[in-house]
């Protein structure tokens, strides 16, 4: 052993620090390896053979493969990650907007607008329009919130 190694083992705290440092570097390398493997499969611009070649290179020569991949494709790797995150955020935002706007059920105003369009286009008569309008008001009540049908009430346990 050289003098630097003796120094680390003369002070147990320094030895623990070096052990933890190597352990975290090892974990960091595994995280990077898995991110690179995910990035290889995420890249739509790469052909199947290129993906197979990079994957074989990263698996067969892991340290060199990860190093070369990060040097060759690292900048685009970050761009693909950002594009993926933006696409997921946009999908989530549109889902939230769609769900929040309808509340899962159409409102009485939506139903009346549809009914009015049907009447104007001539698909239903004035009498059918009045009957359907009455049904909408019975289903939704004066506030516009859909009432629970009588059959949807929970049974009582007795």
mmCIF file of N, CA and C in Angstrom, residues 12-71:
data_model
loop_
_atom_site.group_PDB
_atom_site.id
_atom_site.type_symbol
_atom_site.label_atom_id
_atom_site.label_comp_id
_atom_site.label_asym_id
_atom_site.label_seq_id
_atom_site.Cartn_x
_atom_site.Cartn_y
_atom_site.Cartn_z
ATOM 1 N N UNK A 12 -10.464 6.229 10.402
ATOM 2 C CA UNK A 12 -11.615 5.418 9.972
ATOM 3 C C UNK A 12 -12.700 6.234 9.272
ATOM 4 N N UNK A 13 -12.872 7.482 9.663
ATOM 5 C CA UNK A 13 -13.887 8.306 9.029
ATOM 6 C C UNK A 13 -13.544 8.567 7.566
ATOM 7 N N UNK A 14 -12.258 8.775 7.270
ATOM 8 C CA UNK A 14 -11.833 8.984 5.893
ATOM 9 C C UNK A 14 -12.006 7.706 5.069
ATOM 10 N N UNK A 15 -11.759 6.561 5.695
ATOM 11 C CA UNK A 15 -11.983 5.287 5.006
ATOM 12 C C UNK A 15 -13.455 5.091 4.673
ATOM 13 N N UNK A 16 -14.347 5.449 5.614
ATOM 14 C CA UNK A 16 -15.789 5.356 5.363
ATOM 15 C C UNK A 16 -16.203 6.318 4.258
ATOM 16 N N UNK A 17 -15.587 7.503 4.261
ATOM 17 C CA UNK A 17 -15.896 8.480 3.202
ATOM 18 C C UNK A 17 -15.523 7.921 1.836
ATOM 19 N N UNK A 18 -14.321 7.344 1.705
ATOM 20 C CA UNK A 18 -13.898 6.789 0.415
ATOM 21 C C UNK A 18 -14.802 5.630 -0.008
ATOM 22 N N UNK A 19 -15.193 4.784 0.932
ATOM 23 C CA UNK A 19 -16.075 3.663 0.609
ATOM 24 C C UNK A 19 -17.427 4.176 0.113
ATOM 25 N N UNK A 20 -17.974 5.204 0.798
ATOM 26 C CA UNK A 20 -19.262 5.769 0.368
ATOM 27 C C UNK A 20 -19.131 6.457 -0.981
ATOM 28 N N UNK A 21 -18.019 7.145 -1.214
ATOM 29 C CA UNK A 21 -17.812 7.812 -2.494
ATOM 30 C C UNK A 21 -17.813 6.808 -3.641
ATOM 31 N N UNK A 22 -17.056 5.729 -3.484
ATOM 32 C CA UNK A 22 -17.020 4.716 -4.548
ATOM 33 C C UNK A 22 -18.383 4.052 -4.733
ATOM 34 N N UNK A 23 -19.090 3.812 -3.616
ATOM 35 C CA UNK A 23 -20.407 3.206 -3.697
ATOM 36 C C UNK A 23 -21.371 4.112 -4.474
ATOM 37 N N UNK A 24 -21.403 5.414 -4.164
ATOM 38 C CA UNK A 24 -22.298 6.339 -4.861
ATOM 39 C C UNK A 24 -21.899 6.534 -6.317
ATOM 40 N N UNK A 25 -20.605 6.519 -6.611
ATOM 41 C CA UNK A 25 -20.162 6.591 -8.011
ATOM 42 C C UNK A 25 -20.616 5.351 -8.783
ATOM 43 N N UNK A 26 -20.572 4.206 -8.127
ATOM 44 C CA UNK A 26 -21.020 2.967 -8.757
ATOM 45 C C UNK A 26 -22.521 3.022 -9.044
ATOM 46 N N UNK A 27 -23.310 3.511 -8.087
ATOM 47 C CA UNK A 27 -24.759 3.667 -8.282
ATOM 48 C C UNK A 27 -25.029 4.682 -9.386
ATOM 49 N N UNK A 28 -24.289 5.788 -9.385
ATOM 50 C CA UNK A 28 -24.438 6.810 -10.416
ATOM 51 C C UNK A 28 -24.160 6.247 -11.798
ATOM 52 N N UNK A 29 -23.146 5.395 -11.900
ATOM 53 C CA UNK A 29 -22.832 4.792 -13.189
ATOM 54 C C UNK A 29 -23.978 3.889 -13.655
ATOM 55 N N UNK A 30 -24.582 3.117 -12.742
ATOM 56 C CA UNK A 30 -25.721 2.276 -13.118
ATOM 57 C C UNK A 30 -26.913 3.114 -13.573
ATOM 58 N N UNK A 31 -27.173 4.216 -12.885
ATOM 59 C CA UNK A 31 -28.268 5.096 -13.297
ATOM 60 C C UNK A 31 -28.004 5.627 -14.705
ATOM 61 N N UNK A 32 -26.771 6.046 -14.954
ATOM 62 C CA UNK A 32 -26.414 6.546 -16.279
ATOM 63 C C UNK A 32 -26.545 5.453 -17.332
ATOM 64 N N UNK A 33 -26.118 4.250 -17.005
ATOM 65 C CA UNK A 33 -26.235 3.125 -17.936
ATOM 66 C C UNK A 33 -27.694 2.868 -18.302
ATOM 67 N N UNK A 34 -28.591 2.848 -17.323
ATOM 68 C CA UNK A 34 -30.003 2.598 -17.612
ATOM 69 C C UNK A 34 -30.638 3.758 -18.379
ATOM 70 N N UNK A 35 -30.241 4.987 -18.088
ATOM 71 C CA UNK A 35 -30.763 6.135 -18.852
ATOM 72 C C UNK A 35 -30.315 6.062 -20.298
ATOM 73 N N UNK A 36 -29.097 5.609 -20.529
ATOM 74 C CA UNK A 36 -28.605 5.477 -21.900
ATOM 75 C C UNK A 36 -29.364 4.377 -22.625
ATOM 76 N N UNK A 37 -29.621 3.278 -21.961
ATOM 77 C CA UNK A 37 -30.381 2.189 -22.597
ATOM 78 C C UNK A 37 -31.795 2.664 -22.944
ATOM 79 N N UNK A 38 -32.428 3.413 -22.043
ATOM 80 C CA UNK A 38 -33.760 3.961 -22.332
ATOM 81 C C UNK A 38 -33.683 4.939 -23.495
ATOM 82 N N UNK A 39 -32.634 5.754 -23.526
ATOM 83 C CA UNK A 39 -32.481 6.726 -24.603
ATOM 84 C C UNK A 39 -32.262 6.040 -25.947
ATOM 85 N N UNK A 40 -31.556 4.938 -25.951
ATOM 86 C CA UNK A 40 -31.342 4.201 -27.203
ATOM 87 C C UNK A 40 -32.687 3.771 -27.780
ATOM 88 N N UNK A 41 -33.569 3.264 -26.939
ATOM 89 C CA UNK A 41 -34.871 2.808 -27.432
ATOM 90 C C UNK A 41 -35.828 3.966 -27.698
ATOM 91 N N UNK A 42 -35.640 5.111 -27.054
ATOM 92 C CA UNK A 42 -36.518 6.259 -27.237
ATOM 93 C C UNK A 42 -36.258 6.997 -28.545
ATOM 94 N N UNK A 43 -35.045 6.932 -29.052
ATOM 95 C CA UNK A 43 -34.656 7.708 -30.232
ATOM 96 C C UNK A 43 -35.333 7.157 -31.484
ATOM 97 N N UNK A 44 -36.238 7.965 -32.061
ATOM 98 C CA UNK A 44 -36.942 7.543 -33.270
ATOM 99 C C UNK A 44 -36.106 7.739 -34.532
ATOM 100 N N UNK A 45 -35.095 8.582 -34.463
ATOM 101 C CA UNK A 45 -34.279 8.862 -35.642
ATOM 102 C C UNK A 45 -33.298 7.729 -35.946
ATOM 103 N N UNK A 46 -33.011 6.888 -34.960
ATOM 104 C CA UNK A 46 -32.055 5.800 -35.145
ATOM 105 C C UNK A 46 -32.750 4.564 -35.717
ATOM 106 N N UNK A 47 -32.059 3.896 -36.614
ATOM 107 C CA UNK A 47 -32.617 2.664 -37.194
ATOM 108 C C UNK A 47 -32.499 1.528 -36.179
ATOM 109 N N UNK A 48 -33.136 0.446 -36.485
ATOM 110 C CA UNK A 48 -33.093 -0.716 -35.599
ATOM 111 C C UNK A 48 -31.697 -1.291 -35.456
ATOM 112 N N UNK A 49 -30.936 -1.324 -36.577
ATOM 113 C CA UNK A 49 -29.574 -1.844 -36.524
ATOM 114 C C UNK A 49 -28.667 -0.937 -35.709
ATOM 115 N N UNK A 50 -28.869 0.369 -35.825
ATOM 116 C CA UNK A 50 -28.063 1.306 -35.023
ATOM 117 C C UNK A 50 -28.374 1.133 -33.541
ATOM 118 N N UNK A 51 -29.649 0.938 -33.234
ATOM 119 C CA UNK A 51 -30.021 0.706 -31.835
ATOM 120 C C UNK A 51 -29.386 -0.579 -31.316
ATOM 121 N N UNK A 52 -29.420 -1.627 -32.141
ATOM 122 C CA UNK A 52 -28.823 -2.903 -31.727
ATOM 123 C C UNK A 52 -27.315 -2.752 -31.548
ATOM 124 N N UNK A 53 -26.663 -2.007 -32.431
ATOM 125 C CA UNK A 53 -25.221 -1.798 -32.321
ATOM 126 C C UNK A 53 -24.839 -1.033 -31.066
ATOM 127 N N UNK A 54 -25.553 0.074 -30.798
ATOM 128 C CA UNK A 54 -25.272 0.848 -29.588
ATOM 129 C C UNK A 54 -25.543 0.020 -28.339
ATOM 130 N N UNK A 55 -26.647 -0.726 -28.346
ATOM 131 C CA UNK A 55 -26.992 -1.541 -27.183
ATOM 132 C C UNK A 55 -25.919 -2.602 -26.929
ATOM 133 N N UNK A 56 -25.457 -3.266 -27.994
ATOM 134 C CA UNK A 56 -24.396 -4.271 -27.841
ATOM 135 C C UNK A 56 -23.114 -3.618 -27.324
ATOM 136 N N UNK A 57 -22.779 -2.440 -27.853
ATOM 137 C CA UNK A 57 -21.575 -1.735 -27.430
ATOM 138 C C UNK A 57 -21.652 -1.346 -25.952
ATOM 139 N N UNK A 58 -22.822 -0.854 -25.527
ATOM 140 C CA UNK A 58 -22.994 -0.423 -24.137
ATOM 141 C C UNK A 58 -23.013 -1.620 -23.190
ATOM 142 N N UNK A 59 -23.528 -2.755 -23.634
ATOM 143 C CA UNK A 59 -23.605 -3.926 -22.751
ATOM 144 C C UNK A 59 -22.290 -4.702 -22.726
ATOM 145 N N UNK A 60 -21.651 -4.887 -23.899
ATOM 146 C CA UNK A 60 -20.418 -5.683 -23.948
ATOM 147 C C UNK A 60 -19.201 -4.937 -23.403
ATOM 148 N N UNK A 61 -19.104 -3.656 -23.665
ATOM 149 C CA UNK A 61 -18.017 -2.834 -23.131
ATOM 150 C C UNK A 61 -18.643 -1.672 -22.351
ATOM 151 N N UNK A 62 -19.152 -1.944 -21.153
ATOM 152 C CA UNK A 62 -20.000 -0.963 -20.473
ATOM 153 C C UNK A 62 -19.330 0.389 -20.208
ATOM 154 N N UNK A 63 -18.139 0.416 -19.651
ATOM 155 C CA UNK A 63 -17.528 1.700 -19.324
ATOM 156 C C UNK A 63 -17.193 2.494 -20.578
ATOM 157 N N UNK A 64 -16.569 1.841 -21.537
ATOM 158 C CA UNK A 64 -16.224 2.512 -22.785
ATOM 159 C C UNK A 64 -17.486 2.870 -23.572
ATOM 160 N N UNK A 65 -18.449 1.965 -23.600
ATOM 161 C CA UNK A 65 -19.696 2.209 -24.328
ATOM 162 C C UNK A 65 -20.466 3.400 -23.783
ATOM 163 N N UNK A 66 -20.580 3.501 -22.456
ATOM 164 C CA UNK A 66 -21.275 4.626 -21.839
ATOM 165 C C UNK A 66 -20.520 5.918 -22.123
ATOM 166 N N UNK A 67 -19.196 5.885 -21.999
ATOM 167 C CA UNK A 67 -18.385 7.076 -22.244
ATOM 168 C C UNK A 67 -18.528 7.560 -23.685
ATOM 169 N N UNK A 68 -18.430 6.660 -24.645
ATOM 170 C CA UNK A 68 -18.538 7.035 -26.059
ATOM 171 C C UNK A 68 -19.948 7.505 -26.385
ATOM 172 N N UNK A 69 -20.969 6.852 -25.834
ATOM 173 C CA UNK A 69 -22.354 7.256 -26.103
ATOM 174 C C UNK A 69 -22.615 8.669 -25.583
ATOM 175 N N UNK A 70 -22.144 8.959 -24.385
ATOM 176 C CA UNK A 70 -22.358 10.294 -23.813
ATOM 177 C C UNK A 70 -21.628 11.339 -24.648
ATOM 178 N N UNK A 71 -20.416 11.033 -25.119
ATOM 179 C CA UNK A 71 -19.694 11.982 -25.965
ATOM 180 C C UNK A 71 -20.365 12.166 -27.320
#
